[in-house]
Coordinates of N, CA and C in Angstrom, one line a residue:
M283 N 0.8 -1.2 0.0 CA 0.0 0.0 0.0 C 0.9 1.3 0.0
H284 N 2.1 1.1 -0.3 CA 3.0 2.3 -0.4 C 2.5 3.3 -1.4
K285 N 1.9 2.8 -2.5 CA 1.4 3.7 -3.5 C 0.3 4.6 -3.0
E286 N -0.6 4.0 -2.1 CA -1.7 4.8 -1.6 C -1.2 6.0 -0.8
N287 N -0.1 5.8 -0.1 CA 0.5 6.9 0.7 C 0.8 8.1 -0.3
N288 N 1.4 7.8 -1.5 CA 1.7 8.8 -2.4 C 0.5 9.5 -2.9
Y289 N -0.6 8.8 -3.0 CA -1.9 9.5 -3.5 C -2.4 10.4 -2.4
Q290 N -2.2 10.0 -1.1 CA -2.8 10.8 0.0 C -2.2 12.2 0.0
S291 N -1.0 12.4 -0.6 CA -0.5 13.8 -0.6 C -1.1 14.7 -1.7
L292 N -2.0 14.1 -2.5 CA -2.7 14.9 -3.5 C -3.8 15.7 -2.9
T293 N -4.1 16.8 -3.5 CA -5.3 17.6 -3.1 C -6.5 16.8 -3.6
F294 N -7.6 17.1 -3.0 CA -8.8 16.5 -3.4 C -9.1 16.7 -4.9
E295 N -8.9 17.9 -5.3 CA -9.1 18.3 -6.7 C -8.2 17.5 -7.7
A296 N -6.9 17.4 -7.3 CA -6.0 16.7 -8.1 C -6.3 15.2 -8.2
A297 N -6.8 14.6 -7.1 CA -7.1 13.2 -7.1 C -8.4 13.0 -8.0
I298 N -9.3 13.9 -7.9 CA -10.5 13.7 -8.8 C -10.1 13.9 -10.2
Q299 N -9.2 14.8 -10.5 CA -8.8 15.0 -11.9 C -8.1 13.7 -12.4
Q300 N -7.2 13.1 -11.6 CA -6.6 11.9 -12.0 C -7.6 10.8 -12.2
L301 N -8.5 10.7 -11.3 CA -9.5 9.7 -11.4 C -10.3 9.8 -12.7
E302 N -10.7 11.0 -13.0 CA -11.4 11.3 -14.3 C -10.6 10.9 -15.5
E303 N -9.3 11.1 -15.5 CA -8.4 10.8 -16.6 C -8.3 9.2 -16.7
I304 N -8.3 8.6 -15.6 CA -8.3 7.1 -15.6 C -9.6 6.5 -16.2
V305 N -10.7 7.1 -15.8 CA -12.0 6.7 -16.4 C -12.0 6.8 -17.9
V306 N -11.5 7.9 -18.4 CA -11.4 8.1 -19.9 C -10.5 7.1 -20.5
Y307 N -9.4 6.9 -19.8 CA -8.4 5.9 -20.3 C -8.9 4.5 -20.4
L308 N -9.7 4.1 -19.4 CA -10.3 2.8 -19.3 C -11.4 2.7 -20.3
E309 N -12.2 3.7 -20.4 CA -13.4 3.7 -21.4 C -12.9 3.5 -22.8
N310 N -11.7 4.0 -23.1 CA -11.2 3.8 -24.5 C -11.2 2.4 -24.9
G311 N -10.9 1.5 -24.0 CA -11.0 0.0 -24.2 C -9.9 -0.5 -25.0
E312 N -8.8 0.2 -25.3 CA -7.7 -0.3 -26.1 C -6.5 -0.6 -25.3
L313 N -6.6 -0.7 -24.0 CA -5.5 -1.0 -23.1 C -5.2 -2.5 -23.1
P314 N -4.0 -2.9 -23.0 CA -3.7 -4.3 -22.7 C -4.2 -4.6 -21.3
L315 N -4.6 -5.9 -21.0 CA -5.2 -6.3 -19.8 C -4.4 -5.8 -18.5
E316 N -3.1 -6.0 -18.5 CA -2.3 -5.6 -17.3 C -2.3 -4.1 -17.1
E317 N -2.3 -3.3 -18.1 CA -2.3 -1.9 -18.0 C -3.7 -1.4 -17.5
A318 N -4.8 -2.1 -18.0 CA -6.1 -1.8 -17.6 C -6.3 -2.1 -16.1
I319 N -5.8 -3.2 -15.7 CA -5.9 -3.6 -14.3 C -5.1 -2.6 -13.4
S320 N -3.9 -2.3 -13.8 CA -3.1 -1.3 -13.1 C -3.8 0.1 -13.0
A321 N -4.4 0.5 -14.1 CA -5.1 1.8 -14.1 C -6.4 1.7 -13.2
F322 N -7.1 0.6 -13.2 CA -8.2 0.4 -12.4 C -7.8 0.4 -10.9
E323 N -6.7 -0.3 -10.6 CA -6.3 -0.3 -9.2 C -6.0 1.1 -8.7
K324 N -5.3 1.9 -9.5 CA -5.0 3.3 -9.1 C -6.3 4.1 -8.9
G325 N -7.2 3.9 -9.8 CA -8.5 4.5 -9.7 C -9.3 4.2 -8.4
V326 N -9.2 3.0 -8.0 CA -9.9 2.5 -6.8 C -9.2 3.2 -5.6
Q327 N -7.9 3.3 -5.6 CA -7.1 3.9 -4.5 C -7.5 5.4 -4.5
L328 N -7.5 6.1 -5.6 CA -7.8 7.5 -5.7 C -9.3 7.7 -5.2
A329 N -10.2 6.9 -5.6 CA -11.6 7.0 -5.2 C -11.7 6.8 -3.6
R330 N -11.0 5.9 -3.1 CA -11.0 5.7 -1.6 C -10.5 6.9 -0.9
I331 N -9.4 7.4 -1.4 CA -8.8 8.6 -0.7 C -9.7 9.8 -0.9
S332 N -10.3 10.0 -2.0 CA -11.2 11.1 -2.2 C -12.4 10.9 -1.3
Q333 N -13.0 9.7 -1.2 CA -14.1 9.5 -0.3 C -13.7 9.8 1.2
Q334 N -12.5 9.4 1.6 CA -12.0 9.7 2.9 C -11.9 11.2 3.2
T335 N -11.4 11.9 2.2 CA -11.2 13.3 2.3 C -12.6 14.0 2.5
L336 N -13.6 13.5 1.7 CA -14.9 14.1 1.8 C -15.6 13.8 3.2
Q337 N -15.3 12.6 3.7 CA -15.9 12.2 5.0 C -15.2 13.1 6.1
E338 N -13.9 13.3 6.0 CA -13.2 14.2 7.0 C -13.8 15.6 6.9
A339 N -14.0 16.1 5.7 CA -14.5 17.5 5.5 C -15.9 17.5 6.1
E340 N -16.7 16.5 5.9 CA -18.1 16.5 6.5 C -18.0 16.5 8.0
Q341 N -17.1 15.7 8.6 CA -17.0 15.7 10.0 C -16.6 17.0 10.6
R342 N -15.7 17.7 9.9 CA -15.2 19.1 10.3 C -16.4 20.0 10.3
V343 N -17.2 19.9 9.2 CA -18.4 20.8 9.2 C -19.3 20.5 10.3
Q344 N -19.6 19.2 10.6 CA -20.5 18.9 11.7 C -19.9 19.4 13.0
V345 N -18.6 19.3 13.2 CA -18.0 19.8 14.5 C -18.3 21.3 14.6
L346 N -18.1 22.0 13.5 CA -18.3 23.5 13.5 C -19.7 23.8 13.8
L347 N -20.7 23.0 13.2 CA -22.1 23.3 13.3 C -22.5 23.0 14.7
N348 N -21.9 22.0 15.4 CA -22.3 21.6 16.7 C -21.4 22.1 17.8
K349 N -20.6 23.2 17.5 CA -19.7 23.7 18.5 C -20.5 24.1 19.8
D350 N -19.8 23.8 20.9 CA -20.4 24.1 22.3 C -21.7 23.3 22.5
N351 N -21.8 22.1 21.9 CA -22.9 21.3 22.0 C -24.3 22.0 21.8
D352 N -24.2 23.0 21.0 CA -25.4 23.7 20.6 C -25.6 23.6 19.1
P353 N -26.4 22.6 18.7 CA -26.6 22.5 17.3 C -27.2 23.7 16.6
I354 N -26.6 24.2 15.5 CA -27.1 25.3 14.9 C -27.6 25.0 13.5
L355 N -27.9 23.8 13.2 CA -28.4 23.4 11.9 C -29.7 24.1 11.7
S356 N -29.8 24.8 10.6 CA -31.0 25.6 10.3 C -31.4 25.4 8.8
H357 N -32.6 25.8 8.6 CA -33.2 25.7 7.2 C -32.9 27.0 6.5
F358 N -32.6 26.9 5.3 CA -32.4 28.1 4.4 C -33.7 28.4 3.8
T359 N -34.0 29.7 3.8 CA -35.3 30.1 3.2 C -34.9 31.0 2.0
P360 N -35.7 31.1 1.0 CA -35.4 31.9 -0.2 C -35.0 33.3 0.0
D361 N -35.5 33.9 1.1 CA -35.1 35.3 1.3 C -33.9 35.5 2.1
N362 N -33.1 34.4 2.1 CA -31.7 34.4 2.8 C -31.8 34.5 4.3
K363 N -32.9 34.2 4.9 CA -33.0 34.2 6.4 C -32.8 32.8 6.9
L364 N -32.3 32.6 8.0 CA -32.2 31.3 8.6 C -33.3 31.1 9.6
E365 N -33.9 29.9 9.6 CA -34.9 29.5 10.5 C -34.3 28.5 11.5
K366 N -34.7 28.5 12.7 CA -34.2 27.5 13.6 C -35.4 26.7 14.1

């Protein structure tokens, strides 16, 4: 899993961009089997890291919204007012 550690240094945006490139590469369908498997493996690793990054961001947002054990989740209304 040494490769996965290298991917973790990527920004979320860079990981998504690489993942999109891999999808295009695989959809082309002209890769030899071993290259396709290798590209798929890299894509899975990038997807897992991206998912982990999103989960961590979601947790950070939840912590901020629940600061001081006072949930401040509110509904947004069209006139830009918050309802509690």
